[in-house]
Short mmCIF file of C-alpha atoms and ligand atoms in Angstrom, two decimals:
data_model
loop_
_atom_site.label_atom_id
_atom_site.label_comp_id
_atom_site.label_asym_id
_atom_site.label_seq_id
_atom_site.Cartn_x
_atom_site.Cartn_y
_atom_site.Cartn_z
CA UNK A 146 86.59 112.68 142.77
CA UNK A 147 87.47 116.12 144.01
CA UNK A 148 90.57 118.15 143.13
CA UNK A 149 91.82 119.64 146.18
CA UNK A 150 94.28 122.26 145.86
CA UNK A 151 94.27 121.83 142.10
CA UNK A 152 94.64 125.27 141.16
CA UNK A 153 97.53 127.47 142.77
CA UNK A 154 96.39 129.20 146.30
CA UNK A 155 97.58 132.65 147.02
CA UNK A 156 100.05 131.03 149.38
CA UNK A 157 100.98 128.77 146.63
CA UNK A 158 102.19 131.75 144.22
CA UNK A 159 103.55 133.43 147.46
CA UNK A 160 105.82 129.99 147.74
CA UNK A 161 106.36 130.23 144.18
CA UNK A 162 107.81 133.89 144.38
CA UNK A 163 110.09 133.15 147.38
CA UNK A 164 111.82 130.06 145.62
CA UNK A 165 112.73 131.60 142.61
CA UNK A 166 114.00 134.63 144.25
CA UNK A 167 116.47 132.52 146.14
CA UNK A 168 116.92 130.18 142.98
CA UNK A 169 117.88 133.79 141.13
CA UNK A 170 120.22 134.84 144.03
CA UNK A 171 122.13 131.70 145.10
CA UNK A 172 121.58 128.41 142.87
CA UNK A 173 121.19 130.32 138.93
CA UNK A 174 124.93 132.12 139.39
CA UNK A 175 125.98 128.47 140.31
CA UNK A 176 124.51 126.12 137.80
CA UNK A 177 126.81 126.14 134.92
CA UNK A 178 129.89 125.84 137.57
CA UNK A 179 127.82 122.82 139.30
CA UNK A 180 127.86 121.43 135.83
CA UNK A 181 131.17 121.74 134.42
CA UNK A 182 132.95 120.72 138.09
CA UNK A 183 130.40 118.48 138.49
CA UNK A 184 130.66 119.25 142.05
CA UNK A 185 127.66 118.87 144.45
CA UNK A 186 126.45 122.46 145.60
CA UNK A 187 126.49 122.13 149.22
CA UNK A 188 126.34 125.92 149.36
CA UNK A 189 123.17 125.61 147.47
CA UNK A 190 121.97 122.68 149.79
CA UNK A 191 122.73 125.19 152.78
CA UNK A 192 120.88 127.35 151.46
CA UNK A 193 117.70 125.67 150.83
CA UNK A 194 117.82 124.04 154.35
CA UNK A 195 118.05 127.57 155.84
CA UNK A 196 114.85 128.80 153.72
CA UNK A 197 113.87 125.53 154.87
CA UNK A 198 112.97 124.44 151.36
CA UNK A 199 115.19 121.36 151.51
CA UNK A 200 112.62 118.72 152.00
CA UNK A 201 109.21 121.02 152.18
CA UNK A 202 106.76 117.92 152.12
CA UNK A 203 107.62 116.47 155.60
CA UNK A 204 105.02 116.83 157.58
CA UNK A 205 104.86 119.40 160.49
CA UNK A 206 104.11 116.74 163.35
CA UNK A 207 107.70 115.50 162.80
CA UNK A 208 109.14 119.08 162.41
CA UNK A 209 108.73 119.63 158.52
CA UNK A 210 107.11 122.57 156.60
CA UNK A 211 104.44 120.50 155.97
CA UNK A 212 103.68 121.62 152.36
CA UNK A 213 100.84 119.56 150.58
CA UNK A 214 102.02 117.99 146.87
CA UNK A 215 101.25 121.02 144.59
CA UNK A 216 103.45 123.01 146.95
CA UNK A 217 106.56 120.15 146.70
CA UNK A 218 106.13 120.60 142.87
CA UNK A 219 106.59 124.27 142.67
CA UNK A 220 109.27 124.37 145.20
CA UNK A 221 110.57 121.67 142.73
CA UNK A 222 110.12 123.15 139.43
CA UNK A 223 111.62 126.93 140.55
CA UNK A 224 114.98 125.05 141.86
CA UNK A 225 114.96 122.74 138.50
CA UNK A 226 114.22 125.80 136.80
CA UNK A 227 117.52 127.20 137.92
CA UNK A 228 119.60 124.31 138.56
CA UNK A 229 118.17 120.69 137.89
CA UNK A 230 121.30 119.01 139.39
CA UNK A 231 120.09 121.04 142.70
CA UNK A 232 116.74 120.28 142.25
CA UNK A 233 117.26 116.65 143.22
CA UNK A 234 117.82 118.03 146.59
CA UNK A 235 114.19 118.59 147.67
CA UNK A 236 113.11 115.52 145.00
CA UNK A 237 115.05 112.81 146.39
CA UNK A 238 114.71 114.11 150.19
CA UNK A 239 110.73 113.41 149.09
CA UNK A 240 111.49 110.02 147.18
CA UNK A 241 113.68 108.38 149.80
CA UNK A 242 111.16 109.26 152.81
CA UNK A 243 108.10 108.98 151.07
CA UNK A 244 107.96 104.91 151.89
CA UNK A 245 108.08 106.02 155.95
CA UNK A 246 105.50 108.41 154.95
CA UNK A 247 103.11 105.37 153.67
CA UNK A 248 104.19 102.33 155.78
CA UNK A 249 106.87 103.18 158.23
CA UNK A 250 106.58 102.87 162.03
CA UNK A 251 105.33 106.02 164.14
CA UNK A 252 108.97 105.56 165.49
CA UNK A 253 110.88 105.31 162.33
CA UNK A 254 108.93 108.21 161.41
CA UNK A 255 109.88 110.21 164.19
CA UNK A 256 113.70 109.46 164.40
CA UNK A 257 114.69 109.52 160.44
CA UNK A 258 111.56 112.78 159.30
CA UNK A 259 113.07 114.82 161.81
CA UNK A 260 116.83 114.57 161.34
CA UNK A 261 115.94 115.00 157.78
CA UNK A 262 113.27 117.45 158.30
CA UNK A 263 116.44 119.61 160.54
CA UNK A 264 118.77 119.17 157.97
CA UNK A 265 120.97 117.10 159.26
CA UNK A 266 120.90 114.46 156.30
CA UNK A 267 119.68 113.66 152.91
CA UNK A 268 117.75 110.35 152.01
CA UNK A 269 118.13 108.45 148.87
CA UNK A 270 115.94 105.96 147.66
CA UNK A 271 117.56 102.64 146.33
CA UNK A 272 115.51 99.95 144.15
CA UNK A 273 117.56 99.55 140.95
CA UNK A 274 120.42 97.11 140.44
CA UNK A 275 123.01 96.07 137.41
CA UNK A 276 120.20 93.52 136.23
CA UNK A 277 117.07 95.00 137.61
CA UNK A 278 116.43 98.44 135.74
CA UNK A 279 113.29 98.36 134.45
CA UNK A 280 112.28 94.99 135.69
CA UNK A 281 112.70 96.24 139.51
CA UNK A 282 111.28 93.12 140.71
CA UNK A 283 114.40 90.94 139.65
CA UNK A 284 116.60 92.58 142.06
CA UNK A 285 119.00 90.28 143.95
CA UNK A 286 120.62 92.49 146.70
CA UNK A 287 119.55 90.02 150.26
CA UNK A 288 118.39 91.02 153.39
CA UNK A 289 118.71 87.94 156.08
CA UNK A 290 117.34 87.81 159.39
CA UNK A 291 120.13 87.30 161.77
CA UNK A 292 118.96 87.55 165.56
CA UNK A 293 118.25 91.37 166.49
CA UNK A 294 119.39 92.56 163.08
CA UNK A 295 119.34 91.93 159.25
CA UNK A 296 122.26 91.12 157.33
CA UNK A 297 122.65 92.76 153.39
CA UNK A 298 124.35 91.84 150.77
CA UNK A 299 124.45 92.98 146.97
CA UNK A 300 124.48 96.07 144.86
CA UNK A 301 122.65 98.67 144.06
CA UNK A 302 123.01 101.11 140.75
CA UNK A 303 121.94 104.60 139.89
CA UNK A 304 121.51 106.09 143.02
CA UNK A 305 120.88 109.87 143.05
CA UNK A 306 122.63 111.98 145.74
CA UNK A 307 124.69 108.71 146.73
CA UNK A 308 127.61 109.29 149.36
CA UNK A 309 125.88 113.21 149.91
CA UNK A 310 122.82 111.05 151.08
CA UNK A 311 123.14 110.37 155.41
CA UNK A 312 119.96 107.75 154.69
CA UNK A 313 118.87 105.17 152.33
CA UNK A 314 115.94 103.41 151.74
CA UNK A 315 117.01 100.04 150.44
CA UNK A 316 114.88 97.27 149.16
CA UNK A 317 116.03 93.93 149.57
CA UNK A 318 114.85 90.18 148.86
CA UNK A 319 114.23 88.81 152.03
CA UNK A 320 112.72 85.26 150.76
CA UNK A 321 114.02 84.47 147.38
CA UNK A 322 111.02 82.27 146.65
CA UNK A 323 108.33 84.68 146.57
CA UNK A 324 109.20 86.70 143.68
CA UNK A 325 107.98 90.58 143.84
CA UNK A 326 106.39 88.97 147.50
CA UNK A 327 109.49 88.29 149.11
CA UNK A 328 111.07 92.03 149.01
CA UNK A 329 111.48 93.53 151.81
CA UNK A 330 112.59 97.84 152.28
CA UNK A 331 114.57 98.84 154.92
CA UNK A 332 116.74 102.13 156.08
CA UNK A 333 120.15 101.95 155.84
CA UNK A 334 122.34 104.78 157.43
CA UNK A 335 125.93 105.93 155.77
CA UNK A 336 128.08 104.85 158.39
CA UNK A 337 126.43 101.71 158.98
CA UNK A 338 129.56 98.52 158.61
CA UNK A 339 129.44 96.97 155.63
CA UNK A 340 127.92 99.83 153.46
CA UNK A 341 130.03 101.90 151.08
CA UNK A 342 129.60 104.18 148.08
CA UNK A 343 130.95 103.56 144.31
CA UNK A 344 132.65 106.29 142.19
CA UNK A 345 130.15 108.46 140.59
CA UNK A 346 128.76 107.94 137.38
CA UNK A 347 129.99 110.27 134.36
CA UNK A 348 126.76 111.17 133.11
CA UNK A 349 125.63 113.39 129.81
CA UNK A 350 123.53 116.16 132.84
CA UNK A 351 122.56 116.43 136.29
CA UNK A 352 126.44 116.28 136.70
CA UNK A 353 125.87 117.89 140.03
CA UNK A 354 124.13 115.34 142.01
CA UNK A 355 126.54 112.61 141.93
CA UNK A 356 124.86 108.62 140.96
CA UNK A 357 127.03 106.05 142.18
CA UNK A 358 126.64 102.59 143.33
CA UNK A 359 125.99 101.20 146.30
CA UNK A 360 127.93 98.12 148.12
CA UNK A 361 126.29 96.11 150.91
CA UNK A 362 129.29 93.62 152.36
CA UNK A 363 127.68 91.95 155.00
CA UNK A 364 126.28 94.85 156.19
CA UNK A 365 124.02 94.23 159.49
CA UNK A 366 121.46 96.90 160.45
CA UNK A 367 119.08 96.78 163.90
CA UNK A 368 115.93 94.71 162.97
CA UNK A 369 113.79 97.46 163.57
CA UNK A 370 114.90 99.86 160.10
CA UNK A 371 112.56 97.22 158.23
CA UNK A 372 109.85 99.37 157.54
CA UNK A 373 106.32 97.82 157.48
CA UNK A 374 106.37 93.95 157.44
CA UNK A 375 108.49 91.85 155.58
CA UNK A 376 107.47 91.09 151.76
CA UNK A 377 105.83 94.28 151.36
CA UNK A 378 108.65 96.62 150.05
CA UNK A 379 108.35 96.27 146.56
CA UNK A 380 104.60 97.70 146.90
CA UNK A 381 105.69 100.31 148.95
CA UNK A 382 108.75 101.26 146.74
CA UNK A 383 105.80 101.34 143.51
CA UNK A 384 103.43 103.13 146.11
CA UNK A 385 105.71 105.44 146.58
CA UNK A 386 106.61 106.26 143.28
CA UNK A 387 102.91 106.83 142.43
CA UNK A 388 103.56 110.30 144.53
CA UNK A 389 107.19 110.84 143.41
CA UNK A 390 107.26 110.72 139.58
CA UNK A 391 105.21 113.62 139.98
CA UNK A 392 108.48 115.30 140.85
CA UNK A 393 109.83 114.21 137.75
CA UNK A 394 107.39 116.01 136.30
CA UNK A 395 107.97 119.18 138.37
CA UNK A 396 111.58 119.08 137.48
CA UNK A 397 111.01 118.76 133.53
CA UNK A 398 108.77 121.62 134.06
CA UNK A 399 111.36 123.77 135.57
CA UNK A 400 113.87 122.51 133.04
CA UNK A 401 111.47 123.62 130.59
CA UNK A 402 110.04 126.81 132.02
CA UNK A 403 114.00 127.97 132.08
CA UNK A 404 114.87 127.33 128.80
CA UNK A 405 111.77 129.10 127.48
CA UNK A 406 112.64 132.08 129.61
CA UNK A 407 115.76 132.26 127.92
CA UNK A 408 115.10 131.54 124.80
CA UNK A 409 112.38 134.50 124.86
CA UNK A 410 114.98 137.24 126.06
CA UNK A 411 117.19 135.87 123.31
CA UNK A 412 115.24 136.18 120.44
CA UNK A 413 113.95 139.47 121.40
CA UNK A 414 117.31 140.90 121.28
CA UNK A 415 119.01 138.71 118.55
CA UNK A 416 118.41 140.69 115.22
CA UNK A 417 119.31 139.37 112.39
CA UNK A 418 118.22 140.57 108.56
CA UNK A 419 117.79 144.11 110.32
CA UNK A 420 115.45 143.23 112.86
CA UNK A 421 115.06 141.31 115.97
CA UNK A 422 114.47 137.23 114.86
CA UNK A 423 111.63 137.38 117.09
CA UNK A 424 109.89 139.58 114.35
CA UNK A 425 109.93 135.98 112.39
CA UNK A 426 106.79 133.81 111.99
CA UNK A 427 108.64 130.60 111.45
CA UNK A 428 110.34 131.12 115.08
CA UNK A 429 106.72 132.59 116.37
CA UNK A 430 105.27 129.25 115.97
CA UNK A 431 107.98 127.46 117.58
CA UNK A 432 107.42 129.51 120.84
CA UNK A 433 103.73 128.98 120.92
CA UNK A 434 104.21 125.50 120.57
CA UNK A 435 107.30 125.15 123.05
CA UNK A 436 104.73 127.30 125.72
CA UNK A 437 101.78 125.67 124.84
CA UNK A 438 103.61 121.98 125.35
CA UNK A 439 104.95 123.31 129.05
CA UNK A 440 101.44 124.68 129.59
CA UNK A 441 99.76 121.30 128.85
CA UNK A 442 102.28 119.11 130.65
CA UNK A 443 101.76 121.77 134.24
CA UNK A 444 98.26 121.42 134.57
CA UNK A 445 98.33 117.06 134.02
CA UNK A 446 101.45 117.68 136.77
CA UNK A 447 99.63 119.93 139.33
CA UNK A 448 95.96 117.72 138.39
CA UNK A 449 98.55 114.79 139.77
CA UNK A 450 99.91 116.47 142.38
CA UNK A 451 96.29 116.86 143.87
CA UNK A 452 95.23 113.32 143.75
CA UNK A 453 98.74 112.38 145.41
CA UNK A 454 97.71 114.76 148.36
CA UNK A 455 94.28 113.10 148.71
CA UNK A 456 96.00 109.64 148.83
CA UNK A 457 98.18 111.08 151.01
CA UNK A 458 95.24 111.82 153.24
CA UNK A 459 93.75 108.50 153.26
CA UNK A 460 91.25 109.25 150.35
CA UNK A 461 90.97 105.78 147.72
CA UNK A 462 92.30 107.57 144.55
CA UNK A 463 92.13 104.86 141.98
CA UNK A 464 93.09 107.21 139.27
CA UNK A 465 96.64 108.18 140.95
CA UNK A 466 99.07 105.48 139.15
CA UNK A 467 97.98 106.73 135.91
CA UNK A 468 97.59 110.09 136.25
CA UNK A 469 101.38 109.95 137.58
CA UNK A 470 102.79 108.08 134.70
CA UNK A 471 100.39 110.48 132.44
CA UNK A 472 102.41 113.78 134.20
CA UNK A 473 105.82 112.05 134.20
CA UNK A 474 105.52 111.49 130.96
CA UNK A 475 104.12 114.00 129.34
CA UNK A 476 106.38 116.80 131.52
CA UNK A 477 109.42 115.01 130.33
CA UNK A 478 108.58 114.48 126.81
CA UNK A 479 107.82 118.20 126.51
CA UNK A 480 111.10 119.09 128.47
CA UNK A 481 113.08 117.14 125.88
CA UNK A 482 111.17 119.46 122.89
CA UNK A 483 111.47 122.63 124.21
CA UNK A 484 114.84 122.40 125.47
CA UNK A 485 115.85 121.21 121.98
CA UNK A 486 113.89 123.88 119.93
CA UNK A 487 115.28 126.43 122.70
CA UNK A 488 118.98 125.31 121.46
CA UNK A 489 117.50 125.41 118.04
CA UNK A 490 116.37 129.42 118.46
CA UNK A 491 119.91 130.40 120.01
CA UNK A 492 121.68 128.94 116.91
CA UNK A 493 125.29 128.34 117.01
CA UNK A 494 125.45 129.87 120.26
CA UNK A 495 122.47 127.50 121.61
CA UNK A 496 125.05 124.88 121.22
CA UNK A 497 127.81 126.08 123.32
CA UNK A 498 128.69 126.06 126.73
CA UNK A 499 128.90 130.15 127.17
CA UNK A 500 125.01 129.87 126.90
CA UNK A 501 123.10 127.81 129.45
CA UNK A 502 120.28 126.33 127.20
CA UNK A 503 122.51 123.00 126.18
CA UNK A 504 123.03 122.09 129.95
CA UNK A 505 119.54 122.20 130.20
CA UNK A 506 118.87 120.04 127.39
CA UNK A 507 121.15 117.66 128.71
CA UNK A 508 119.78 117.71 132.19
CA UNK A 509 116.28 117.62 130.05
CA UNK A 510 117.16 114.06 128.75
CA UNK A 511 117.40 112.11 132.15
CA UNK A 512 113.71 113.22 133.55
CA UNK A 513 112.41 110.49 130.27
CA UNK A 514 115.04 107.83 131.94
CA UNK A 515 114.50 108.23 135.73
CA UNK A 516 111.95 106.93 138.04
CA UNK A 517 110.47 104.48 135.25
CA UNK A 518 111.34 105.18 131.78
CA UNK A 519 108.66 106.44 129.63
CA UNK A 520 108.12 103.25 128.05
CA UNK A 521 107.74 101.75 131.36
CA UNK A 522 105.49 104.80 132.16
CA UNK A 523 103.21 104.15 129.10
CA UNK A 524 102.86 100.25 130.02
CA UNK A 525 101.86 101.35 133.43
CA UNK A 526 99.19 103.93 132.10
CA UNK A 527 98.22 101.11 129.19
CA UNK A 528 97.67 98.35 132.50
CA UNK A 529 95.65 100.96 134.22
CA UNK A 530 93.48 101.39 131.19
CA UNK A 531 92.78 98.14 130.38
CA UNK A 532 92.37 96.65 134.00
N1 CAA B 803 101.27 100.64 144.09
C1 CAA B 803 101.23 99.61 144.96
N2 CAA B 803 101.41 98.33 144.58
C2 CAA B 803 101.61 98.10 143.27
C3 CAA B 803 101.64 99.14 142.31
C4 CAA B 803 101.46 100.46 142.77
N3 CAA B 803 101.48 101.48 141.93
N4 CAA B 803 101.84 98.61 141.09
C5 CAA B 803 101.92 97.29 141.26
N5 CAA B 803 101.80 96.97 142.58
C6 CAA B 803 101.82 95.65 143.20
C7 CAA B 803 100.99 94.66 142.44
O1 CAA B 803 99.64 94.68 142.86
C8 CAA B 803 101.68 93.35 142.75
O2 CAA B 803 101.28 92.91 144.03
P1 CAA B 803 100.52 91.46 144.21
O3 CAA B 803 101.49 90.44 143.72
O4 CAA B 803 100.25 91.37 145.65
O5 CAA B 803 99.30 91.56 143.35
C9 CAA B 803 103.15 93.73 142.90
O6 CAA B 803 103.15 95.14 143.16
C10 CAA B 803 103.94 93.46 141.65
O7 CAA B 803 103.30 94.16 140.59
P2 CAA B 803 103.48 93.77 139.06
O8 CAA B 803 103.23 92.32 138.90
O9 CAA B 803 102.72 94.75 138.25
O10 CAA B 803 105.06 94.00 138.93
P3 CAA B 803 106.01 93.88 137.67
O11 CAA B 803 107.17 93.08 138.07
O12 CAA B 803 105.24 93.51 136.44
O13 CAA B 803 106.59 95.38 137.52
C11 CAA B 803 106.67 97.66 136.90
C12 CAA B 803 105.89 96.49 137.52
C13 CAA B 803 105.62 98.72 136.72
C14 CAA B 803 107.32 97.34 135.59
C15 CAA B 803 107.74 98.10 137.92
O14 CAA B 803 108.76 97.14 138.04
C16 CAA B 803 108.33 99.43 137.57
O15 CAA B 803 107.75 100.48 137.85
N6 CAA B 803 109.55 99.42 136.94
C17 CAA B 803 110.29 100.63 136.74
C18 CAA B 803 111.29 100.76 137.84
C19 CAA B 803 111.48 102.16 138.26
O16 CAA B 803 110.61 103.01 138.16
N7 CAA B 803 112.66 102.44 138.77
C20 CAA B 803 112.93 103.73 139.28
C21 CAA B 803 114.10 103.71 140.16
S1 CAA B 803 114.11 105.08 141.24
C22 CAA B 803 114.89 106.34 140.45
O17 CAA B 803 115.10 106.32 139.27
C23 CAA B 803 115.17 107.47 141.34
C24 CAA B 803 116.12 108.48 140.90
O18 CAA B 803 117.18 108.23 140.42
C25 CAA B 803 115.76 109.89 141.13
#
């Protein structure tokens, strides 16, 4: 197996150097308002769709920038490493259309890539339900065939960038006797009758990209939003998250990488016992391990990232459900460390709000929740292994 663009291009670092000067400029002075409001930044979603940075992995044949995986996950990690509430923009743009992407009609693709693509919605990607967390598969939200159209009914829970969202990509059980079989995905638009949006969640981070229910009342949709045939949605929905929990990992990264950065200008300048508490072994190790961790966790994300853009191409990448557990995982689990020892090397002040490295520890704690749990992620890698 080759590893196409597994190492950073020049235009990668290029990309990486434009992000994070706009992250610096217009989504870092807003973070810690995004969080305490708990407000969604639509100045900061303005102004990634006018750097065109909103959803950077639609391809260019339906008016996208047409960046390959590696490039998604940097774009990813310097937002995350800023903001991760904002981050979620260009994430769940890529998790909600990533199922057109793999099985969707040339004409889905064209109509719902390109408004999203121009900016003139966000897509959200809904599988989960009040009973069907971790066990996906037991969902219960129906999707009948009634003449030209389908007719839903149910619930769905968790849903990132709900109500801010113009598009959703629902699954649905379409034949109740054929188990993981018989579900079906579909697009669902906001104004479409019979859909509306819960209160948001109050959550412990990522307070600025609101989670909220969804409601389907008899809610009928055109026949043709069913993307692929019927029955195959729940392989698309775990298809797709093959590519997309390596966005998780992008986003722990950035987590990470910005709590290190802080934590490294504070204890340069912190002194304590007459000289700077850098100066101390005990807090030397921590930042070698807290770097070395992130370090570790990047390459297994961008070695991801490059099979994900060879499936994406059509290549047979057997290797790609593990190694995207393997990244989610592992970026996650180190986010959670480092943004705890990073509190832990601030002190007292590490734990209050006048200091940003507890919001990210906070935000840290969802990336081991979302998109599979870790323990879900290490039964997936464990099936892989033992197949
Ligand atoms: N790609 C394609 N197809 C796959 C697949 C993959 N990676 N993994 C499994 N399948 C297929 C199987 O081959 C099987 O098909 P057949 O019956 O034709 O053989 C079918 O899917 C069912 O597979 P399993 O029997 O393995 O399914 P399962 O019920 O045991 O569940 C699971 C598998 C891995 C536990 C899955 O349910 C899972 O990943 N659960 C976690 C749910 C999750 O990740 N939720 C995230 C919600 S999205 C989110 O969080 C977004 C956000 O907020 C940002």
């Amino acid at each position: 197996m080759s590893f196409p663009l597994y190492a950073p291009a020049e235009e990668h670092d290029l990309l990486r150097e434009t992000v994070r000067a706009l992250a610096d400029d217009k989504i870092a002075p807003r973070a810690a308002e995004v969080d305490e409001t708990g407000e969604f930044p639509f100045d900061v979603l303005k102004a990634l769709t006018d750097a065109d940075l909103h959803a950077v992995h639609i391809p260019e044949a339906y008016g996208g920038a047409g960046a390959d995986a590696l490039a998604t996950v940097i774009v990813i990690e310097e937002v995350a490493r800023a903001c991760a509430s904002s981050s979620l923009i260009p994430a769940v743009n890529k998790l909600g259309t990533v199922p057109l992407l793999l099985s969707g009609s040339e004409e889905l693709k064209r109509r719902y890539l390109s408004a999203v693509a121009r900016g003139e919605g966000m897509f959200s990607y809904a599988l989960s339900e009040p009973e069907a967390g971790s066990d996906a598969a037991a969902m219960r939200t129906t999707a009948v065939r009634d003449g030209d159209g389908y007719v839903l009914n149910g619930t769905k829970r968790w849903i990132t960038n709900a109500g801010v969202s113009e598009y959703y990509m629902v699954m649905a059980v379409t034949d109740p006797s054929a188990g993981a079989r018989g579900i079906s995905a579909f697009v669902v638009e906001k104004g479409d009758e019979g859909f509306s949006v819960g209160a948001k969640e109050k959550k412990l981070g990522i307070k600025g990209s609101p989670t909220c229910e969804l409601y389907f009342d008899n809610c009928r949709i055109p026949a043709d939003r069913l993307i692929g045939e019927e029955g195959t949605g729940f392989k698309t929905a775990l298809a797709t998250l093959d590519h997309t929990r390596i966005t998780i990992a992008a986003q722990a990264l950035g987590i990470a990488q910005g709590a290190l950065d802080y934590a490294l200008g504070y204890v340069k300048e912190r002194k304590q016992f007459g000289k700077p508490i850098a100066e101390f072994q005990g807090l030397q190790f921590m930042i070698a391990d807290m770097a070395m961790k992130l370090e570790a966790a990047r390459q297994l994300t961008y070695a991801a990232a490059a099979k994900s853009e060879a499936a994406m191409h059509g290549e047979k990448v057997k290797d790609l459900t593990f190694f995207s557990s393997a990244a989610k995982t592992a970026a996650s689990d180190a986010a959670m460390e480092i943004t705890t020892d990073a509190v832990q090397l601030l002190g007292g002040y590490g734990y209050t709000r006048d200091y940003p490295v507890e919001r990210m520890m906070r935000d840290a704690k969802i990336t081991q929740i979302y998109e599979g749990t870790n323990q879900i992620q290490r039964m997936v890698m464990a099936r892989q292994l033992l197949k």
